mmCIF file of C-alpha atoms in Angstrom:
data_model
loop_
_atom_site.group_PDB
_atom_site.id
_atom_site.type_symbol
_atom_site.label_atom_id
_atom_site.label_comp_id
_atom_site.label_asym_id
_atom_site.label_seq_id
_atom_site.Cartn_x
_atom_site.Cartn_y
_atom_site.Cartn_z
ATOM 1 C CA MET W 1 10.121 -19.775 10.648
ATOM 2 C CA PRO W 2 13.687 -20.561 9.990
ATOM 3 C CA ASP W 3 15.966 -20.693 13.089
ATOM 4 C CA ARG W 4 18.396 -18.090 11.628
ATOM 5 C CA SER W 5 15.932 -15.485 10.845
ATOM 6 C CA ASN W 6 15.824 -12.255 12.963
ATOM 7 C CA PRO W 7 12.150 -11.477 13.789
ATOM 8 C CA SER W 8 11.134 -8.480 15.865
ATOM 9 C CA SER W 9 7.844 -9.455 17.398
ATOM 10 C CA LYS W 10 5.361 -6.595 18.075
ATOM 11 C CA LYS W 11 1.981 -6.430 19.527
ATOM 12 C CA ARG W 12 -0.704 -4.951 17.346
ATOM 13 C CA LYS W 13 -3.973 -3.164 17.556
ATOM 14 C CA GLY W 14 -6.306 -2.397 14.609
ATOM 15 C CA GLY W 15 -6.082 -5.716 12.657
ATOM 16 C CA ALA W 16 -4.602 -5.402 9.256
ATOM 17 C CA LYS W 17 -3.599 -1.765 9.804
ATOM 18 C CA TYR W 18 -0.962 -2.876 12.267
ATOM 19 C CA GLY W 19 1.159 -4.691 9.652
ATOM 20 C CA LYS W 20 1.189 -1.647 7.409
ATOM 21 C CA GLN W 21 2.134 0.577 10.147
ATOM 22 C CA ALA W 22 4.883 -1.702 11.563
ATOM 23 C CA SER W 23 6.403 -1.909 8.066
ATOM 24 C CA ARG W 24 6.331 1.884 7.663
ATOM 25 C CA ILE W 25 8.032 2.578 11.027
ATOM 26 C CA ALA W 26 10.532 -0.177 10.600
ATOM 27 C CA ILE W 27 11.388 0.978 7.118
ATOM 28 C CA GLU W 28 11.974 4.526 8.323
ATOM 29 C CA SER W 29 14.065 3.455 11.225
ATOM 30 C CA GLY W 30 15.842 0.885 9.180
ATOM 31 C CA ASP W 31 16.909 3.471 6.655
ATOM 32 C CA ALA W 32 18.171 5.711 9.327
ATOM 33 C CA ILE W 33 20.224 2.954 10.936
ATOM 34 C CA GLU W 34 21.854 2.219 7.712
ATOM 35 C CA GLY W 35 22.713 5.886 7.256
ATOM 36 C CA THR W 36 20.357 6.555 4.264
ATOM 37 C CA GLU W 37 17.919 9.473 4.053
ATOM 38 C CA ASN W 38 14.609 9.682 2.511
ATOM 39 C CA LYS W 39 14.564 12.841 0.473
ATOM 40 C CA GLU W 40 10.911 12.781 -0.429
ATOM 41 C CA GLU W 41 8.789 15.247 1.465
ATOM 42 C CA GLU W 42 6.099 13.182 3.423
ATOM 43 C CA ASN W 43 2.639 14.382 4.117
ATOM 44 C CA GLU W 44 2.013 14.408 7.833
ATOM 45 C CA ASP W 45 -1.707 14.772 7.570
ATOM 46 C CA THR W 46 -3.362 12.512 10.234
ATOM 47 C CA ASP W 47 -6.303 11.684 7.787
ATOM 48 C CA ASP W 48 -6.639 7.856 7.634
ATOM 49 C CA GLU W 49 -6.998 7.843 3.805
ATOM 50 C CA ASP W 50 -3.830 9.907 3.475
ATOM 51 C CA ILE W 51 -1.897 7.658 5.751
ATOM 52 C CA GLU W 52 -3.029 4.504 4.041
ATOM 53 C CA ALA W 53 -1.952 5.883 0.661
ATOM 54 C CA GLN W 54 1.475 6.939 1.994
ATOM 55 C CA ILE W 55 2.037 3.369 3.541
ATOM 56 C CA ARG W 56 0.994 1.758 0.178
ATOM 57 C CA ARG W 57 3.588 3.878 -1.655
ATOM 58 C CA GLU W 58 6.299 2.919 0.871
ATOM 59 C CA LEU W 59 5.465 -0.751 0.701
ATOM 60 C CA GLU W 60 5.378 -0.727 -3.043
ATOM 61 C CA GLY W 61 9.051 0.347 -2.897
ATOM 62 C CA LEU W 62 9.828 -2.785 -0.836
ATOM 63 C CA GLN W 63 8.357 -5.385 -3.119
ATOM 64 C CA PRO W 64 10.773 -8.399 -3.627
ATOM 65 C CA SER W 65 12.822 -8.301 -6.722
ATOM 66 C CA LYS W 66 15.594 -10.476 -8.254
ATOM 67 C CA ASP W 67 18.256 -8.027 -7.008
ATOM 68 C CA LYS W 68 16.845 -7.129 -3.604
ATOM 69 C CA THR W 69 14.999 -9.188 -0.878
ATOM 70 C CA ARG W 70 12.301 -7.617 1.306
ATOM 71 C CA GLN W 71 13.835 -6.344 4.544
ATOM 72 C CA PHE W 72 10.671 -6.373 6.607
ATOM 73 C CA GLN W 73 8.166 -9.248 6.337
ATOM 74 C CA PRO W 74 5.074 -9.526 8.642
ATOM 75 C CA VAL W 75 4.616 -13.074 9.742
ATOM 76 C CA GLN W 76 1.020 -13.889 10.900
ATOM 77 C CA MET W 77 0.507 -16.418 13.749
ATOM 78 C CA ASP W 78 -2.895 -17.454 15.284
ATOM 79 C CA MET W 79 -2.386 -15.301 18.352
ATOM 80 C CA PRO W 80 -4.787 -12.434 19.119
ATOM 81 C CA CYS W 81 -3.086 -8.954 19.111
ATOM 82 C CA VAL W 82 0.338 -10.356 18.320
ATOM 83 C CA THR W 83 2.269 -10.529 15.087
ATOM 84 C CA PHE W 84 5.907 -10.976 14.086
ATOM 85 C CA MET W 85 8.011 -8.981 11.820
ATOM 86 C CA ARG W 86 10.894 -10.895 10.175
ATOM 87 C CA LEU W 87 13.873 -8.759 9.381
ATOM 88 C CA ASP W 88 16.626 -9.043 6.878
ATOM 89 C CA PRO W 89 19.697 -10.520 8.561
ATOM 90 C CA SER W 90 21.634 -7.307 7.884
ATOM 91 C CA ILE W 91 19.319 -5.457 10.385
ATOM 92 C CA ASP W 92 19.765 -5.858 14.130
ATOM 93 C CA PRO W 93 16.329 -6.114 15.757
ATOM 94 C CA VAL W 94 17.575 -4.999 19.139
ATOM 95 C CA GLN W 95 19.183 -1.848 17.655
ATOM 96 C CA LEU W 96 16.074 -1.184 15.496
ATOM 97 C CA VAL W 97 13.669 -1.429 18.500
ATOM 98 C CA HIS W 98 15.988 0.636 20.823
ATOM 99 C CA ARG W 99 16.301 3.340 18.126
ATOM 100 C CA LEU W 100 12.525 3.515 17.611
ATOM 101 C CA CYS W 101 11.871 3.827 21.457
ATOM 102 C CA SER W 102 14.654 6.229 22.064
ATOM 103 C CA GLU W 103 13.323 8.552 19.326
ATOM 104 C CA ALA W 104 9.835 8.261 20.605
ATOM 105 C CA HIS W 105 11.102 8.971 24.178
ATOM 106 C CA ALA W 106 12.987 12.050 23.041
ATOM 107 C CA HIS W 107 10.194 13.472 20.942
ATOM 108 C CA SER W 108 7.009 11.972 22.530
ATOM 109 C CA GLU W 109 5.044 14.899 21.148
ATOM 110 C CA THR W 110 5.388 13.605 17.589
ATOM 111 C CA LYS W 111 3.445 10.429 17.664
ATOM 112 C CA LYS W 112 4.340 8.084 14.839
ATOM 113 C CA SER W 113 2.451 5.013 16.005
ATOM 114 C CA ARG W 114 -1.328 4.561 16.207
ATOM 115 C CA TRP W 115 -1.788 0.817 16.368
ATOM 116 C CA ILE W 116 1.434 -0.548 17.745
ATOM 117 C CA LYS W 117 1.689 -1.035 21.523
ATOM 118 C CA ARG W 118 4.717 -2.964 22.764
ATOM 119 C CA MET W 119 7.624 -4.212 20.677
ATOM 120 C CA HIS W 120 9.909 -7.189 21.541
ATOM 121 C CA PRO W 121 13.182 -7.449 19.731
ATOM 122 C CA VAL W 122 14.218 -10.967 19.054
ATOM 123 C CA THR W 123 17.717 -11.860 18.078
ATOM 124 C CA SER W 124 17.216 -15.476 17.172
ATOM 125 C CA ILE W 125 14.385 -18.100 17.487
ATOM 126 C CA ARG W 126 14.066 -21.894 18.003
ATOM 127 C CA LYS W 127 11.223 -24.345 17.997
ATOM 128 C CA THR W 128 10.309 -25.154 21.616
ATOM 129 C CA LEU W 129 9.953 -28.941 20.983
ATOM 130 C CA SER W 130 13.526 -29.302 19.847
ATOM 131 C CA VAL W 131 15.349 -26.488 21.488
ATOM 132 C CA ASP W 132 18.343 -27.077 23.790
ATOM 133 C CA LEU W 133 17.634 -24.068 25.956
ATOM 134 C CA THR W 134 21.060 -24.069 27.687
ATOM 135 C CA ALA W 135 22.923 -24.118 24.322
ATOM 136 C CA PHE W 136 20.572 -21.506 22.902
ATOM 137 C CA ALA W 137 20.975 -19.208 25.797
ATOM 138 C CA LYS W 138 24.709 -19.553 25.721
ATOM 139 C CA GLU W 139 24.679 -18.608 22.027
ATOM 140 C CA ILE W 140 22.654 -15.494 22.646
ATOM 141 C CA LEU W 141 24.488 -14.419 25.796
ATOM 142 C CA LYS W 142 28.043 -14.925 24.622
ATOM 143 C CA PRO W 143 28.628 -11.453 23.015
ATOM 144 C CA HIS W 144 27.365 -9.878 26.123
ATOM 145 C CA PHE W 145 28.626 -11.870 29.109
ATOM 146 C CA HIS W 146 31.274 -14.279 27.883
ATOM 147 C CA SER W 147 33.537 -12.163 25.520
ATOM 148 C CA GLY W 148 35.715 -10.439 28.091
ATOM 149 C CA GLY W 149 35.090 -7.336 30.099
ATOM 150 C CA PRO W 150 34.133 -6.776 33.687
ATOM 151 C CA PRO W 151 31.155 -8.439 35.366
ATOM 152 C CA LYS W 152 27.682 -7.077 34.461
ATOM 153 C CA THR W 153 24.584 -6.981 36.521
ATOM 154 C CA TYR W 154 21.556 -8.421 34.807
ATOM 155 C CA ALA W 155 17.777 -9.307 35.022
ATOM 156 C CA ILE W 156 15.827 -11.798 33.092
ATOM 157 C CA ARG W 157 12.311 -11.064 31.798
ATOM 158 C CA PRO W 158 10.383 -14.082 30.381
ATOM 159 C CA THR W 159 7.003 -13.967 28.624
ATOM 160 C CA VAL W 160 5.169 -17.150 27.900
ATOM 161 C CA ARG W 161 2.024 -17.421 25.751
ATOM 162 C CA GLY W 162 0.355 -20.603 24.719
ATOM 163 C CA ASN W 163 2.973 -23.030 25.717
ATOM 164 C CA SER W 164 2.797 -25.724 28.495
ATOM 165 C CA LYS W 165 6.310 -27.065 28.084
ATOM 166 C CA LEU W 166 8.230 -24.074 29.212
ATOM 167 C CA ASN W 167 7.366 -21.820 32.184
ATOM 168 C CA ARG W 168 8.921 -18.810 33.914
ATOM 169 C CA ASP W 169 10.809 -20.821 36.510
ATOM 170 C CA ILE W 170 12.430 -23.166 34.089
ATOM 171 C CA ILE W 171 13.460 -20.263 31.788
ATOM 172 C CA ILE W 172 14.898 -18.056 34.600
ATOM 173 C CA LYS W 173 16.895 -20.957 36.138
ATOM 174 C CA THR W 174 18.398 -22.171 32.974
ATOM 175 C CA VAL W 175 19.242 -18.783 31.583
ATOM 176 C CA ALA W 176 20.733 -17.690 34.873
ATOM 177 C CA ASP W 177 22.908 -20.838 34.921
ATOM 178 C CA ALA W 178 23.988 -20.030 31.436
ATOM 179 C CA VAL W 179 25.068 -16.539 32.437
ATOM 180 C CA GLY W 180 27.163 -17.912 35.295
ATOM 181 C CA PRO W 181 27.899 -16.703 38.813
ATOM 182 C CA GLU W 182 30.521 -14.196 37.873
ATOM 183 C CA HIS W 183 27.653 -11.817 36.788
ATOM 184 C CA PRO W 184 25.423 -10.758 39.606
ATOM 185 C CA VAL W 185 21.517 -10.426 39.333
ATOM 186 C CA ASN W 186 20.047 -6.949 40.001
ATOM 187 C CA LEU W 187 16.454 -6.748 39.155
ATOM 188 C CA LYS W 188 16.297 -2.836 39.373
ATOM 189 C CA ASN W 189 19.564 -1.346 38.406
ATOM 190 C CA TYR W 190 20.757 -3.841 35.890
ATOM 191 C CA ASP W 191 23.367 -3.266 33.108
ATOM 192 C CA LEU W 192 21.601 -5.683 30.775
ATOM 193 C CA MET W 193 18.102 -7.173 30.528
ATOM 194 C CA ILE W 194 17.635 -10.589 28.996
ATOM 195 C CA LEU W 195 14.232 -11.005 27.167
ATOM 196 C CA VAL W 196 12.938 -14.478 26.631
ATOM 197 C CA ASP W 197 9.677 -14.672 24.606
ATOM 198 C CA VAL W 198 7.786 -18.011 24.148
ATOM 199 C CA ALA W 199 4.869 -17.918 21.848
ATOM 200 C CA GLN W 200 3.129 -21.212 21.163
ATOM 201 C CA ASN W 201 5.896 -23.429 19.779
ATOM 202 C CA VAL W 202 8.538 -20.781 19.174
ATOM 203 C CA ILE W 203 11.061 -19.354 21.669
ATOM 204 C CA GLY W 204 13.020 -16.160 21.064
ATOM 205 C CA MET W 205 15.726 -14.335 23.019
ATOM 206 C CA SER W 206 17.669 -11.248 23.090
ATOM 207 C CA VAL W 207 19.774 -8.950 25.300
ATOM 208 C CA VAL W 208 18.886 -5.220 25.675
ATOM 209 C CA GLN W 209 20.563 -2.396 27.412
ATOM 210 C CA GLY W 210 19.918 -0.934 30.959
ATOM 211 C CA ASP W 211 17.419 1.644 29.831
ATOM 212 C CA TYR W 212 14.723 -0.931 29.034
ATOM 213 C CA ASP W 213 12.514 0.180 31.924
ATOM 214 C CA LYS W 214 13.182 3.827 31.175
ATOM 215 C CA LEU W 215 11.946 3.252 27.679
ATOM 216 C CA LYS W 216 8.643 1.817 29.225
ATOM 217 C CA ARG W 217 9.776 -1.717 28.297
ATOM 218 C CA PHE W 218 9.525 -0.826 24.594
ATOM 219 C CA ASN W 219 5.902 0.078 25.015
ATOM 220 C CA LEU W 220 5.388 2.824 22.397
ATOM 221 C CA ALA W 221 1.847 3.561 23.718
ATOM 222 C CA GLU W 222 3.169 4.293 27.141
ATOM 223 C CA ILE W 223 6.022 6.356 25.839
ATOM 224 C CA TYR W 224 3.734 8.567 23.839
ATOM 225 C CA ASP W 225 0.897 8.693 26.363
ATOM 226 C CA PRO W 226 2.002 7.537 29.779
ATOM 227 C CA SER W 227 -0.510 6.141 32.150
ATOM 228 C CA PRO W 228 -1.381 8.503 35.078
ATOM 229 C CA LYS W 229 0.204 7.398 38.313
ATOM 230 C CA SER W 230 -2.225 6.860 41.157
ATOM 231 C CA GLU W 231 -1.551 8.908 44.228
ATOM 232 C CA PRO W 232 -0.467 7.053 47.425
ATOM 233 C CA ALA W 233 -3.240 6.617 49.988
ATOM 234 C CA GLY W 234 -3.446 9.600 52.404
ATOM 235 C CA THR W 235 -1.858 12.114 50.062
ATOM 236 C CA ALA W 236 -5.098 13.517 48.699
ATOM 237 C CA THR W 237 -5.903 17.086 49.928
ATOM 238 C CA GLU W 238 -9.157 18.901 50.086
ATOM 239 C CA SER W 239 -9.470 22.603 49.165
ATOM 240 C CA LYS W 240 -10.934 24.931 51.698
ATOM 241 C CA ALA W 241 -14.364 26.316 51.124
#
C-alpha cells in the first residue's frame, strides 16, 4: 500500500459480507461528512437478501470511472478477521470513524452494523522494515502537539499483530519521546489518544479525541450491545423466601 494512502482499518466478521457492509457504512458517513444527502428512500428491512441487494446498488454507484476515483477500497491482507479500507485522500479517517461511532452511541437502538466489530482509523502508514519511527511519529503528532496551544494530556495505545521487530515498549517509548515532556501523560483522563497499529509489515498511526474510551474504543459491537458488567464480589443479595 502506498505510504500516502489513508486507510481506515476495521475488524470484520462474516467473511466477504464485511467488505460490503464496511463500504456501505463508510459511503453513508462519507457523504454526510461532505455535506451531501442521499435523497433515495432506503429499505430498512433486515432480510439478508434485501440488504445484499441494497449494498450492491450502492457499490455500483462507486465503480471507478475516468472522472471519479473510488473513495472506499477494501484491501485484503492475510490476517484472520482483519481487513483494511483505503480511503480517498479527501476523507479524514479519524473524522469518519469518530462520526460513525458518535452516531452509533447517540442512536444505539438503530443498529447499522452486523459484521463490523472494532474500527481503527489510520492517518498514515509506513513499512515497518524501513520506517524511521521517530520521524513518522513527529509527522503524525505535529498538528496535535507541536503547532502551538497549551499542553495536552495524552495516552498511547499500541496494537501489534504478526510483527517481531516492533513491540509495545519500543513503540510507547519512541512515541512518548516524540511528544515531548511539555505534554503530560494521563492514562485515564487524557485530552488525546495516540493509536499505533502494527499489522505484519505495516505500521499506522493516528491521534483521536478524549472520548475514545467513551465510544468503547471505536468498538461498534460494544456500542450497540454493551457487554454486561459483572457484579463485584459480595454485592449479590438473596431474596427472602
